[in-house]
Short mmCIF file of C-alpha atoms in Angstrom, two decimals:
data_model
loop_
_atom_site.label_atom_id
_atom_site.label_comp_id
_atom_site.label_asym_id
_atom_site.label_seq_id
_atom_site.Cartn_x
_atom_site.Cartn_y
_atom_site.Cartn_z
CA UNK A 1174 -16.02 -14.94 -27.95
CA UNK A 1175 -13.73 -15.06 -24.83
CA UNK A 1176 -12.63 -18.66 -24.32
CA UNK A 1177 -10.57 -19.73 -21.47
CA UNK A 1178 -9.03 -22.97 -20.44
CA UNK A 1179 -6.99 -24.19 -17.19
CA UNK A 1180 -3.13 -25.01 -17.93
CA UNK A 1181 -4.76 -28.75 -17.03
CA UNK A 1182 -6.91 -28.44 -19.64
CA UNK A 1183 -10.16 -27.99 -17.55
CA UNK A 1184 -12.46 -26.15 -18.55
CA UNK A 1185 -12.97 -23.02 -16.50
CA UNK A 1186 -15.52 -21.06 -18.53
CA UNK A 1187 -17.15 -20.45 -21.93
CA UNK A 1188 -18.58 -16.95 -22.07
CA UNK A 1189 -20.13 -14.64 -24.86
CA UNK A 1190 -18.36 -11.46 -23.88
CA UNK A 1191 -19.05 -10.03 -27.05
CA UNK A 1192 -20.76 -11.09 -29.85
CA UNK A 1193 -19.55 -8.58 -33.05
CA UNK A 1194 -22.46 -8.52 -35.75
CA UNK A 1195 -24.58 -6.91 -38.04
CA UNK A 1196 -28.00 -8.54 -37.31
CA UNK A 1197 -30.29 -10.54 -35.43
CA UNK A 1198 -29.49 -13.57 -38.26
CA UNK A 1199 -25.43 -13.74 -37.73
CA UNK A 1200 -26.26 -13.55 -34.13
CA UNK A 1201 -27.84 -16.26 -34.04
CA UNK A 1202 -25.75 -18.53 -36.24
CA UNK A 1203 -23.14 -17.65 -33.80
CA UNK A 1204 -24.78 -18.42 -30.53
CA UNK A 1205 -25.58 -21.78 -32.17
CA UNK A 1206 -22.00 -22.33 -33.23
CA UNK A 1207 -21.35 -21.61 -29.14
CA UNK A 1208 -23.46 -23.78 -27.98
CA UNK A 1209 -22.09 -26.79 -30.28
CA UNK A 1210 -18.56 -26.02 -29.50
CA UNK A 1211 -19.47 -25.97 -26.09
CA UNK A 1212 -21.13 -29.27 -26.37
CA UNK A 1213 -17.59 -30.42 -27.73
CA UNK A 1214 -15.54 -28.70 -25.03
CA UNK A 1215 -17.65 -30.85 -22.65
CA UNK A 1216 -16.92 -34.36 -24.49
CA UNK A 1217 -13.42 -33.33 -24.19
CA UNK A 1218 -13.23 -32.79 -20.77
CA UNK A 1219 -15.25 -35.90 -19.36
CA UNK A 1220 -12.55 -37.59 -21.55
CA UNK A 1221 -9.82 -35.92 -20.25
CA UNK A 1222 -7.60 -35.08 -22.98
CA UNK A 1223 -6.12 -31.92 -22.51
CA UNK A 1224 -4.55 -31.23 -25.74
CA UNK A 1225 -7.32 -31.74 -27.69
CA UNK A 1226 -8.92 -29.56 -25.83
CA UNK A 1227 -6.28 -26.71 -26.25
CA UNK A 1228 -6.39 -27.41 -29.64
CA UNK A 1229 -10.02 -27.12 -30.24
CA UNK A 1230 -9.61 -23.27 -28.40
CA UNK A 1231 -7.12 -22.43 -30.99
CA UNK A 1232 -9.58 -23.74 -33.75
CA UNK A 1233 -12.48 -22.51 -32.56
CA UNK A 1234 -11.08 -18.93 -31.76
CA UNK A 1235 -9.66 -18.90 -35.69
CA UNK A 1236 -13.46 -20.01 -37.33
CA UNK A 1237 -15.44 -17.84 -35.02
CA UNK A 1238 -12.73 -14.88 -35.11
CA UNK A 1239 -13.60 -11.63 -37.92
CA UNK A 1240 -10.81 -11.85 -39.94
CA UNK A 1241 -9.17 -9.23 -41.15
CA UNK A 1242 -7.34 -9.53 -44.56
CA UNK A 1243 -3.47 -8.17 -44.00
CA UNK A 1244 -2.32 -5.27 -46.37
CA UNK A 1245 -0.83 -6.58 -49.67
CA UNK A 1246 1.46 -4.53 -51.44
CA UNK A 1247 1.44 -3.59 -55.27
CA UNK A 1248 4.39 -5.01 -57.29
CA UNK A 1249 6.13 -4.13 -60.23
CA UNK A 1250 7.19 -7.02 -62.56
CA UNK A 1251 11.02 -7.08 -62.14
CA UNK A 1252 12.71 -5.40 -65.71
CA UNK A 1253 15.15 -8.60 -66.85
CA UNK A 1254 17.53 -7.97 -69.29
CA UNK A 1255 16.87 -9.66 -72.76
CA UNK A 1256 14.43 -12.56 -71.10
CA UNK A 1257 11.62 -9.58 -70.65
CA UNK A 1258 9.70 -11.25 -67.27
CA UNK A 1259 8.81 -14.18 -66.03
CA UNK A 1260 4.81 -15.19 -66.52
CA UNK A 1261 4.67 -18.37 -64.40
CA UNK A 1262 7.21 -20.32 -61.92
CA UNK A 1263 8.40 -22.76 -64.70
CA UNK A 1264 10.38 -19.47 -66.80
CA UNK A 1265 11.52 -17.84 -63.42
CA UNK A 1266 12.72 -21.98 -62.68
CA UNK A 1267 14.59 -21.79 -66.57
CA UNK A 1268 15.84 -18.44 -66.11
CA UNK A 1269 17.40 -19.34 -62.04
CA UNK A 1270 19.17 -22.43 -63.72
CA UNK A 1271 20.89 -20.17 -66.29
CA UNK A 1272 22.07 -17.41 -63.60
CA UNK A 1273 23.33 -20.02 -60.45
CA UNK A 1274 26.62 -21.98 -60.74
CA UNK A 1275 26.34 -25.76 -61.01
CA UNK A 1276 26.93 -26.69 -57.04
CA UNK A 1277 24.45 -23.93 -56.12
CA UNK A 1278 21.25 -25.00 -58.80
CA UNK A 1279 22.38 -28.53 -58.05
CA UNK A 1280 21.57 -28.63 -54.34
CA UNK A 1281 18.21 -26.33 -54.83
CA UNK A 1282 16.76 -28.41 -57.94
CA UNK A 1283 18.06 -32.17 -57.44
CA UNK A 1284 15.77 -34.74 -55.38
CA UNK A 1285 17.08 -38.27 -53.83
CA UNK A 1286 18.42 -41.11 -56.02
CA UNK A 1287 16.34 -41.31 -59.13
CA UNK A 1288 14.29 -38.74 -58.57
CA UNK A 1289 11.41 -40.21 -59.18
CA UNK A 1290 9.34 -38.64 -56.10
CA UNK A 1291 10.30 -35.34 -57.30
CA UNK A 1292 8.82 -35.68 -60.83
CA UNK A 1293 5.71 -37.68 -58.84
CA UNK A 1294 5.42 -34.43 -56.55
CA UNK A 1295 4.16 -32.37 -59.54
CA UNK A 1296 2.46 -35.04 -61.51
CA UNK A 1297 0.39 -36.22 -58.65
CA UNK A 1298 -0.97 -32.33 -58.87
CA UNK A 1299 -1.95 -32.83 -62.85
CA UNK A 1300 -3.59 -36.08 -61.69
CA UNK A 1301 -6.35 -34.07 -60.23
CA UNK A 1302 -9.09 -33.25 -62.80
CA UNK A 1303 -12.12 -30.55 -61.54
CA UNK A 1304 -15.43 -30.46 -61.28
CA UNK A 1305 -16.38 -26.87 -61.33
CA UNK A 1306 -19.65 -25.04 -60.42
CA UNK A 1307 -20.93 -22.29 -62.79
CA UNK A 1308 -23.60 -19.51 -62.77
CA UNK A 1309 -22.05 -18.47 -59.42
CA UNK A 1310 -21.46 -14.01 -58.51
CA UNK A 1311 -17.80 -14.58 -58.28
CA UNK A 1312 -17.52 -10.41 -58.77
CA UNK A 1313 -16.18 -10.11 -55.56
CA UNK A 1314 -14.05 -12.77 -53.87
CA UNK A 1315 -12.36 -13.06 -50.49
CA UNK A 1316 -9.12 -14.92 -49.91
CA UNK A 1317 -7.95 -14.64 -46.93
CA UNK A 1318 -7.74 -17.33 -44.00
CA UNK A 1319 -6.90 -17.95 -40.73
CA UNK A 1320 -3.70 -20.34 -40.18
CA UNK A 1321 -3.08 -20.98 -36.77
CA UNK A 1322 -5.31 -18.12 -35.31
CA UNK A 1323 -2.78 -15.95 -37.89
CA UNK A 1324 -4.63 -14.12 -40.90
CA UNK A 1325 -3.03 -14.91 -44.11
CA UNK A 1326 -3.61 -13.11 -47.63
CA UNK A 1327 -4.39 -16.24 -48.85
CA UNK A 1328 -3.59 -19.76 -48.39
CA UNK A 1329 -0.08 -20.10 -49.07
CA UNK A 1330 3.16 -20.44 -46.44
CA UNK A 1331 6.30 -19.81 -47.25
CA UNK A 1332 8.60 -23.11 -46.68
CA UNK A 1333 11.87 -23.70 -44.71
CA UNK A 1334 15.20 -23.45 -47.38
CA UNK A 1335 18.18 -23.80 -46.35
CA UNK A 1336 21.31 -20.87 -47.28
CA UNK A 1337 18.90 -18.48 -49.50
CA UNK A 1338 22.19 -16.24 -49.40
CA UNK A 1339 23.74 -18.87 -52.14
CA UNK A 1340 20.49 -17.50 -54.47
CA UNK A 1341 21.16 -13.90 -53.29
CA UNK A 1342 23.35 -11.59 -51.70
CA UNK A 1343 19.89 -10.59 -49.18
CA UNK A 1344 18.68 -13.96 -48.87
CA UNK A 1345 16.42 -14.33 -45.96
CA UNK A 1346 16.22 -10.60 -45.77
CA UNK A 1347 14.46 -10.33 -49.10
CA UNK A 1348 12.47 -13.02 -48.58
CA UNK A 1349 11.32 -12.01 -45.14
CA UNK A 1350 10.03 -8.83 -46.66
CA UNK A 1351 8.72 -10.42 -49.37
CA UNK A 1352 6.47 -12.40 -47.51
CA UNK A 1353 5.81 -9.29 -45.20
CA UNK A 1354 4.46 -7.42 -47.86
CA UNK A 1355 2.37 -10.00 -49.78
CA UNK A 1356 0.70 -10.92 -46.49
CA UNK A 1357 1.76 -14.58 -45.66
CA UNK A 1358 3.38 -16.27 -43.36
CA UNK A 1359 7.18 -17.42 -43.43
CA UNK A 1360 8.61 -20.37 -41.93
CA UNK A 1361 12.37 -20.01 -41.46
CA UNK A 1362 15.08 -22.24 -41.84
CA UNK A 1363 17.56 -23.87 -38.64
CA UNK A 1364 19.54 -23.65 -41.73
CA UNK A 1365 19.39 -20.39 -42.91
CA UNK A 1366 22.35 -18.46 -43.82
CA UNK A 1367 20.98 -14.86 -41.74
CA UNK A 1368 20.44 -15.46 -37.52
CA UNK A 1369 16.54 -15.75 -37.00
CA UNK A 1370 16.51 -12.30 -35.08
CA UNK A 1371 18.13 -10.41 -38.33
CA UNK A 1372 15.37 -12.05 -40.46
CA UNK A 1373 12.70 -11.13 -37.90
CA UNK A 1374 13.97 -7.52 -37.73
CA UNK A 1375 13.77 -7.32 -41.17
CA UNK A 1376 10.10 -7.70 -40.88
CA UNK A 1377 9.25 -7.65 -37.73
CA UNK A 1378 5.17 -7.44 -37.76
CA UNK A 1379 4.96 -10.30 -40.23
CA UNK A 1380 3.93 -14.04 -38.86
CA UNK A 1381 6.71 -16.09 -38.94
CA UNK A 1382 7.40 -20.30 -37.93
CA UNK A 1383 11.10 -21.21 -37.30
CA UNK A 1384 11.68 -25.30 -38.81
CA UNK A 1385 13.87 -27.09 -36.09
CA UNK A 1386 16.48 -29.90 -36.52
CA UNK A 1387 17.45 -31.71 -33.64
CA UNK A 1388 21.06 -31.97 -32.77
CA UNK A 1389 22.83 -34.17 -30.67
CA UNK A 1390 23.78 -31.85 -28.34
CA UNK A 1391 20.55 -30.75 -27.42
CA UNK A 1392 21.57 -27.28 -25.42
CA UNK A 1393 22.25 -26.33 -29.04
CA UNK A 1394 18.88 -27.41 -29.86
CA UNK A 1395 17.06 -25.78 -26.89
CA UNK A 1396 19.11 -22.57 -27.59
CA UNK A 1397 17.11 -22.48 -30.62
CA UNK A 1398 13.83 -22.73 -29.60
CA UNK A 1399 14.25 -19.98 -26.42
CA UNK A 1400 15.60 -17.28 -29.26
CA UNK A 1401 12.96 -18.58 -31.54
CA UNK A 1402 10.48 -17.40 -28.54
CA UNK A 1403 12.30 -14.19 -27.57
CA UNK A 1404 12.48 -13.26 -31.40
CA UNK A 1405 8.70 -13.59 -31.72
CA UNK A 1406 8.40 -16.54 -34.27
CA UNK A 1407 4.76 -18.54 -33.56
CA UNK A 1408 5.14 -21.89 -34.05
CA UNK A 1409 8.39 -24.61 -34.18
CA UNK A 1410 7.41 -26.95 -37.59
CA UNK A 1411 9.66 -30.05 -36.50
CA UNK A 1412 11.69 -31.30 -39.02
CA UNK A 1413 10.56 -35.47 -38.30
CA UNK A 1414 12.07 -36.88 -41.80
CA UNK A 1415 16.09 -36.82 -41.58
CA UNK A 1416 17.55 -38.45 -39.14
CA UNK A 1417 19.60 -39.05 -42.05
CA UNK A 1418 20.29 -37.44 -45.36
CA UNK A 1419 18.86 -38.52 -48.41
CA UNK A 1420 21.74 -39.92 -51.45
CA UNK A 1421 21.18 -36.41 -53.25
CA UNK A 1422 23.81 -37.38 -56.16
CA UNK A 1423 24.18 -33.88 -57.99
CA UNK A 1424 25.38 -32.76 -54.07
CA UNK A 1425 27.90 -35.59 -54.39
CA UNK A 1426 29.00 -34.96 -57.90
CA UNK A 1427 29.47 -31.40 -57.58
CA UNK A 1428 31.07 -31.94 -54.00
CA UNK A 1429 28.61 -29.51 -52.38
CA UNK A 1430 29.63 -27.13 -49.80
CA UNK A 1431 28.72 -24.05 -48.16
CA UNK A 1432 30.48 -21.64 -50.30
CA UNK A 1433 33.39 -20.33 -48.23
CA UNK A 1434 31.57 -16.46 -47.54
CA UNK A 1435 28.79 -17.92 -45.91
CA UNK A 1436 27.92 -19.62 -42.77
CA UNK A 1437 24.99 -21.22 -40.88
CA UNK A 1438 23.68 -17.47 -39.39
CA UNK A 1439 22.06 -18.97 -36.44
CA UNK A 1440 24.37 -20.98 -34.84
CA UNK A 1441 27.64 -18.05 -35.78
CA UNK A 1442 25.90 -15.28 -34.69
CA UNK A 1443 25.92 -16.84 -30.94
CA UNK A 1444 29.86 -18.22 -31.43
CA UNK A 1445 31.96 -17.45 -34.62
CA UNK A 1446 33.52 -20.64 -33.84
CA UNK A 1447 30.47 -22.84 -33.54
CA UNK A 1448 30.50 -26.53 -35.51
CA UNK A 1449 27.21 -26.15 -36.18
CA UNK A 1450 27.83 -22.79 -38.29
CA UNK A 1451 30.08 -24.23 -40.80
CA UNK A 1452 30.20 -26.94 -43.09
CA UNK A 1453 33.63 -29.18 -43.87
CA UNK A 1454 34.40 -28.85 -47.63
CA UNK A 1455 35.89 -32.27 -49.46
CA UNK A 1456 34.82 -34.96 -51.50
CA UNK A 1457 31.13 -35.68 -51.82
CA UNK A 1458 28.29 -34.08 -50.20
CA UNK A 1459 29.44 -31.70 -47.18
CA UNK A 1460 25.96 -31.30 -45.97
CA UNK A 1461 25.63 -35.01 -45.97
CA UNK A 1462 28.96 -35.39 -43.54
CA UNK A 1463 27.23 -32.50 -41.37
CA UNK A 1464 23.63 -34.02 -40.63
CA UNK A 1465 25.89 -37.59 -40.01
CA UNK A 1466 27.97 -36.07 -37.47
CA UNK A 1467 25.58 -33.26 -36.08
CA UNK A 1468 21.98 -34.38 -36.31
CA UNK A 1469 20.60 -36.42 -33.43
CA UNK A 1470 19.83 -40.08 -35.41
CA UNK A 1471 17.92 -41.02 -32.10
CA UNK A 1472 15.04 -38.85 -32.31
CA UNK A 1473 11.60 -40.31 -31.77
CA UNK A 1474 8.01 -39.70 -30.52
CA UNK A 1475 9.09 -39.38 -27.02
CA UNK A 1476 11.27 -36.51 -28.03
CA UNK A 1477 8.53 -34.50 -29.26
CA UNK A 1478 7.32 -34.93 -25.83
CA UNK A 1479 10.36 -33.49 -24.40
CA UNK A 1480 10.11 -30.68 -27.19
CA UNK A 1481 6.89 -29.36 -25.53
CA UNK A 1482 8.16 -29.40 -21.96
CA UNK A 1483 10.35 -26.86 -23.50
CA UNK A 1484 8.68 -24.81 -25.80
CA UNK A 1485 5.29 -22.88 -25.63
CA UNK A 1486 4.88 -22.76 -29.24
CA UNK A 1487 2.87 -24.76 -31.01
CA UNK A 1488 4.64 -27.73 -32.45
CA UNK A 1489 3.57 -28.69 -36.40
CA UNK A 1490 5.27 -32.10 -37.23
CA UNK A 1491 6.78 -31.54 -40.11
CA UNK A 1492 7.45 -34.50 -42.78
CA UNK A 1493 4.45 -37.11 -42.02
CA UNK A 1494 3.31 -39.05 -45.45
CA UNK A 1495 1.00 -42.11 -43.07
CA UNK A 1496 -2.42 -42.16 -40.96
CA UNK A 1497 -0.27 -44.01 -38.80
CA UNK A 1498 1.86 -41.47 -37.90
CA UNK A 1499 -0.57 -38.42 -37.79
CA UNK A 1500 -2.06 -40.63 -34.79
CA UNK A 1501 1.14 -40.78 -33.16
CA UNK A 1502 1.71 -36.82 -34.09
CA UNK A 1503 -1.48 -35.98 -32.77
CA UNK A 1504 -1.09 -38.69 -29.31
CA UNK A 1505 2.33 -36.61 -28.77
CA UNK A 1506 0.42 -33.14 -28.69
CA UNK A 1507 1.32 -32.09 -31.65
CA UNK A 1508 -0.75 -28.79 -33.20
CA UNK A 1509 -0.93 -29.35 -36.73
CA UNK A 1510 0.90 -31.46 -39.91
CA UNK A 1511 3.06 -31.15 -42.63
CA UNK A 1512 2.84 -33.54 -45.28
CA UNK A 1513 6.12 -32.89 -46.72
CA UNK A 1514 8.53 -35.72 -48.27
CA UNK A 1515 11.31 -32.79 -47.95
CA UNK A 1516 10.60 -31.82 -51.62
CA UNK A 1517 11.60 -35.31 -52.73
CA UNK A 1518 15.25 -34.97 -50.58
CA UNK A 1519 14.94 -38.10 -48.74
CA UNK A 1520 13.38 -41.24 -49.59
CA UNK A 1521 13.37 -41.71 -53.46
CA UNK A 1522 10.28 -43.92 -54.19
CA UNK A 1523 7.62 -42.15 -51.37
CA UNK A 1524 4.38 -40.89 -53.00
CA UNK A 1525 3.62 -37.34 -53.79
CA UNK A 1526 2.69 -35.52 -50.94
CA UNK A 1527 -0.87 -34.52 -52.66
CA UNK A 1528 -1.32 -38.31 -52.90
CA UNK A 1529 -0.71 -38.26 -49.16
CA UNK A 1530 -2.90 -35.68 -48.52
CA UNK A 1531 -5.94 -37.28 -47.80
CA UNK A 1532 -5.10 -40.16 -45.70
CA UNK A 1533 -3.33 -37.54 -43.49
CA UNK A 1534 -6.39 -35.36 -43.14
CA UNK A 1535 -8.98 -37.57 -42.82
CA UNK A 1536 -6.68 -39.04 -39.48
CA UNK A 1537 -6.92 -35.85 -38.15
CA UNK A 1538 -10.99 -36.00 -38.23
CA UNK A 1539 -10.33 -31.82 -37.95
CA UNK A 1540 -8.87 -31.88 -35.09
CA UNK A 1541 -5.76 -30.09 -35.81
CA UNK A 1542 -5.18 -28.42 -39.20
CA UNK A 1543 -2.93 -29.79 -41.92
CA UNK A 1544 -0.94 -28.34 -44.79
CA UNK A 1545 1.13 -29.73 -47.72
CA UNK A 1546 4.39 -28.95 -49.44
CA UNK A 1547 6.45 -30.25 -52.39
CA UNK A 1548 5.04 -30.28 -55.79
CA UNK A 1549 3.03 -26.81 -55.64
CA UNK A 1550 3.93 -24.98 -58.97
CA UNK A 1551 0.43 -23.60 -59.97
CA UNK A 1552 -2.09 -21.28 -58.16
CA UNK A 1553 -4.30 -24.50 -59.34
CA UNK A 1554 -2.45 -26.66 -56.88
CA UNK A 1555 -3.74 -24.43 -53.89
CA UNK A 1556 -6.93 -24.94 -54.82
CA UNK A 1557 -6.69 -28.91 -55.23
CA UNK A 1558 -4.67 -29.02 -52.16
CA UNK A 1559 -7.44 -27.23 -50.49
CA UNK A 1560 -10.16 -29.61 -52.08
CA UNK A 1561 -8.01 -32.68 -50.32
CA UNK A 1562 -8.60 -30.91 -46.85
CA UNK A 1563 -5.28 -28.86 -46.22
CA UNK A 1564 -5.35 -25.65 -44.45
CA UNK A 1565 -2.94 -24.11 -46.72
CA UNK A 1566 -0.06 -25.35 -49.20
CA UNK A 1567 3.60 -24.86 -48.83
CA UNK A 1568 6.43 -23.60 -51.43
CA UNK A 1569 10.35 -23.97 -51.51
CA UNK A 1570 11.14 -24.11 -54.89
CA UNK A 1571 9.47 -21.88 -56.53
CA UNK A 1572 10.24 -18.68 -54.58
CA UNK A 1573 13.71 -19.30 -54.30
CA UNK A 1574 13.27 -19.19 -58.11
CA UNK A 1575 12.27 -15.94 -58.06
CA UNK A 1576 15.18 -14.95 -55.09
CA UNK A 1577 17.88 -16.40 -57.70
CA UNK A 1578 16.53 -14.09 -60.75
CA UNK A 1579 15.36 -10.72 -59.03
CA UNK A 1580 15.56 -10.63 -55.55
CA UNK A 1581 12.90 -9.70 -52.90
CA UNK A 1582 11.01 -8.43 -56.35
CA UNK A 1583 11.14 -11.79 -58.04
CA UNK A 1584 9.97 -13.86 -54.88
CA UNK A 1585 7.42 -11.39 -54.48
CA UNK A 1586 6.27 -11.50 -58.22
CA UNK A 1587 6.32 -15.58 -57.69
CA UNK A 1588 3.55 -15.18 -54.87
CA UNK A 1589 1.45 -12.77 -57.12
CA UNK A 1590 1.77 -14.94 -59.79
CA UNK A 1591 0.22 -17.88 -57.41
CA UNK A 1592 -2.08 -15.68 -55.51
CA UNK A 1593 -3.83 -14.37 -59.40
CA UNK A 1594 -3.89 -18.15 -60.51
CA UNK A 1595 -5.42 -19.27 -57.30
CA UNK A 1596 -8.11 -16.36 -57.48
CA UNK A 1597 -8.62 -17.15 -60.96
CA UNK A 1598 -9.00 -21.15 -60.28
CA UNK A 1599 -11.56 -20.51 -57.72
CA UNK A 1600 -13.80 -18.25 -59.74
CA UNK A 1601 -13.87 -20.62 -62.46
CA UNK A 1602 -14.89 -23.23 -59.90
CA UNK A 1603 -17.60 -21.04 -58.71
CA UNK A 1604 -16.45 -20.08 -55.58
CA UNK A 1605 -15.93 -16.64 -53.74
CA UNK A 1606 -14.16 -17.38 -50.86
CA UNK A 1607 -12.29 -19.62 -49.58
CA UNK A 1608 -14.13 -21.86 -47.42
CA UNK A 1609 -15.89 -22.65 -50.89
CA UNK A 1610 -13.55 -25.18 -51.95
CA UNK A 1611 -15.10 -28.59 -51.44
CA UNK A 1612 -13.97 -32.01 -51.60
CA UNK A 1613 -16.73 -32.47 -54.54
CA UNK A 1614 -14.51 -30.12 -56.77
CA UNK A 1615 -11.88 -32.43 -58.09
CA UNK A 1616 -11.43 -35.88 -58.79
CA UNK A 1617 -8.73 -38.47 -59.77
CA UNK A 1618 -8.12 -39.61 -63.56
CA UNK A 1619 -7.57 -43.25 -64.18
CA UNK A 1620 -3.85 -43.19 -63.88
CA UNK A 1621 -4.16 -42.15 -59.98
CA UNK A 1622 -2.76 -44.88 -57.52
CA UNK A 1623 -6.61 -44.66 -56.31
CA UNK A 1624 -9.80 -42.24 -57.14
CA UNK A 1625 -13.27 -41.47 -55.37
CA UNK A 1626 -15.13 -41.41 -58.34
CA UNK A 1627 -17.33 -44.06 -56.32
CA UNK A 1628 -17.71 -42.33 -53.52
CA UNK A 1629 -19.15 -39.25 -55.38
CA UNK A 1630 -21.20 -41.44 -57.14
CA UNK A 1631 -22.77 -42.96 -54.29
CA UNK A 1632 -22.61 -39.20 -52.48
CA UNK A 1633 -24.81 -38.20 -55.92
#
C-alpha cells in the first residue's frame, strides 16, 4: 500500500500500488482493510485534524506492512566466577549490588522518599492473575512487531538510563550493541555518559529513540534534537515528569556525583567546558543541584508545541500516569505515550504504571500507540502489559543489571532471558503470535485498587 498525505494533512491519494500476497483470500482481507481505512482517512479530513491523520498513516502503514522479523543473535551465558550464571533478572539484580560501590547501586536501585511506588511498580505486575486458552498449535510462534513502523524482535524497548559508564567501562557502547544484536529498539539517554553519535556508530543499523530534557537555555536543547536527526535516531520520547527532581535519599546520603572520570558525553563532546557536561560534587545529591539549576521548571503543553516546529521526529510523551493528560498529549500532536512514573524517581505515592495502563490506553481509543515502563522484571509482565493494551513494555533496571555483572553479554543474556519467558507465557496462554494477546487473558485479584471481573462477566 502506497499512502500519501499533504504536509496540511489533506488527503491527496490512497492507492493500491501493490498488493503483496499469496492468494485470492489475503487479497481480499486486504482490499477490505483499504477500503475501511480509507473510510477513516475521510472522517479525518472533513474534520480537519491533521495530526490524527498523520498518525493514522504511520499506523496503518505498520498493520498493513509484511513484517520482517530482524536477525537475533545466539548468546552464550556469560562464565561468572563462583556465582555460576544468572537464571532470571532478580540474581543478575543480587549479583550487580555485590559488584557496584554504594553511590553507584544507590542512584540505579533507590526510588523517591519511601519508596513505596517502586515496590507498587512490581507488585501491581503480580496483581494480574491469567486466564489462559489451551488446546491451541503453539509449535510455531511469531514474535515480532511493528513499533512505530520499526520491526522489533519482540515487544520490548530498551529505556533511557542515565551514565551506564558508572555500571561499565563500555556503557552505552555495550548496550547499543546489545540491543543491535537481540533485535530491539534502544532509546538513549540526554544523560548518557557516551555522545549520541558514538552510541549510534556503535550500531549504526539498529532503531534507536533519543529521551530529551529540556533546558533552560533552549539552543542547548535544540542542539540536541538537530544531532539527534543528523545521527539517525527515530523518534524524541520527551521526558514530561521532572521539572524537578524527586527527594531520592540514598543520592543524598551517599552525596551522589558523577564520578570524577566521567562526564555528560553529549553535551562535552560539542564543548569540553560545557555546564551541562559536568556535575558539581558536595553535600547531598549533585544531580539534584543540576536539574535545579539546568532544567527548564517552565515547561508545559505549549512547549511541546514548540518542540514539533523544531523537530521532524515523532514526539512520544514520556512520563503520563492520567486520561487527562493523554488528551492533552494527544491535542499537542504528540505520536505515542509512555506511561512511566520515572521508575518510581519522582513522586513517591503515584500508582504503578501497569495500574495506569489502562486508563491511558483506553484515552487513546488507538489512535496513537502506547507503551509502559517501570516494574517489568518478568517475560510475564510483557505479556500482561500487552493484555492492558500497550504496544510494547519498557526496561531500565534490569539491563543495567546485566551491564553491571557482564557487560554487553550480561545485558544481552537479560533480554534472552525476557524474550524465552515471554515466548513461554504466550504459549501457555494459547497464543502464537503476538497480536494474540487479548484483554480477556488476565484479570485483577481482590487486592487490585479496581478489577474487570464484571465486565468479563457481562462480556461472557
Amino acid at each position: 500500500f502506497h499512502i500519501n498525505a499533504s504536509p496540511a494533512g489533506s488527503l491527496t491519494h490512497l492507492l493500491p500500488n501493490a498488493i503483496p500476497s499469496h492468494n485470492c483470500m489475503n487479497q481480499l482481507f486486504q482490499f477490505l482493510a483499504l477500503i475501511l481505512t480509507n473510510l477513516a482517512y475521510l472522517e479525518l479530513y472533513i474534520r480537519q485534524k491533521p495530526s490524527d491523520i498523520d498518525t493514522m498513516v504511520q499506523t496503518s502503514e505498520s498493520a498493513l506492512a509484511v513484517v520482517d522479523a530482524p536477525p537475533v543473535k545466539p548468546v552464550d551465558e556469560p562464565k561468572l566466577p563462583g556465582d555460576g550464571c544468572p537464571v532470571n533478572v532478580y540474581e543478575y539484580h543480587t549479583l550487580a549490588k555485590k559488584k557496584l560501590p554504594a553511590m553507584v547501586y544507590g542512584y540505579y536501585s533507590s526510588g523517591a522518599d519511601d519508596q513505596q511506588t517502586l515496590r507498587d511498580n512490581e507488585d501491581g505486575y503480580k496483581r494480574l492473575r491469567f486466564r489462559p486458552r489451551v488446546l491451541v498449535d503453539v509449535s510455531k510462534q511469531d514474535l515480532c512487531t511493528v513499533i512505530l513502523g520499526t520491526a522489533s524482535s519482540f515487544p520490548l524497548v530498551i529505556a533511557p538510563t542515565a551514565m551506564q559508564r558508572m555500571a561499565h567501562p563500555e556503557g552505552e557502547l555495550a548496550t547499543a550493541r546489545a540491543a543491535a544484536n537481540q533485535g530491539i529498539i534502544m532509546c538513549l539517554s540526554s544523560w548518557s555518559t557516551t555522545s549520541l553519535e558514538d552510541v549510534m556508530q556503535a550500531s549504526p543499523n539498529s532503531p534507536k529513540w533519543f529521551q530529551l530534557y529540556v533546558y533552560k537555555d533552549r539552543d542547548v536543547t535544540l542542539q540536541l534534537i538537530r544531532r539527534a536527526e543528523k545521527a539517525g535516531y527515530l523518534a524524541i520520547a520527551l521526558t514530561v515528569d521532572t521539572p524537578r527532581l524527586g527527594r531520592r535519599e540514598a543520592d543524598i546520603k551517599n552525596n551522589f556525583s558523577l564520578p570524577s572520570h566521567l562526564t555528560m558525553g553529549n553535551f562535552t563532546a560539542v564543548d569540553e567546558n560545557s555546564k551541562q557536561g559536568r556535575m558539581q560534587k558536595g553535600s547531598g545529591s549533585g544531580l539534584a543541584s543540576y536539574v535545579a539549576s539546568l532544567i527548564d521548571q517552565s515547561l508545559s503543553w505549549k512547549d511541546v508545541a514548540w518542540l514539533k516546529q523544531n523537530t521532524r521526529l515523532p514526539i512520544l510523551a514520556k512520563g503520563i500516569e492520567t486520561a487527562e493528560d493523554t488528551l492533552l498529549a494527544m491535542e499537542a500532536g504528540c505520536a505515542g505515550i509512555i506511561v512511566s512514573n520515572h521508575g518510581a524517581r519522582q513522586l513517591d505515592g503515584v500508582i504503578s504504571t501497569i495500574d495506569a495502563l489502562e486508563e491511558v490506553v483506553q484515552a487513546t481509543r488507538g489512535r496513537i500507540p502506547v507503551f509502559v515502563d517501570s516494574g517489568v522484571r518478568r517475560g510475564t509482565d510483557i505479556v500482561k502489559a500487552l493484555a492492558l493494551g500497550a504496544s510494547a513494555a519498557m526496561i531500565g533496571r534490569p539491563y543495567l543489571w546485566g551491564l553491571s555483572v557482564a557487560g554487553q553479554q550480561g545485558v544481552e543474556h537479560v533480554i534472552q532471558m525476557l524474550r524465552n519467558e515471554f515466548a513461554l507465557a504466550m504459549a501457555l496462554c494459547g497464543c502464537v503470535k503476538v497480536s494474540d494477546i487479548r484483554r480477556d487473558m488476565v484479570i485483577r485479584d481482590v487486592y487490585a485498587p479496581y478489577d474487570v471481573k464484571s465486565q468479563l462477566k457481562a462480556k461472557l
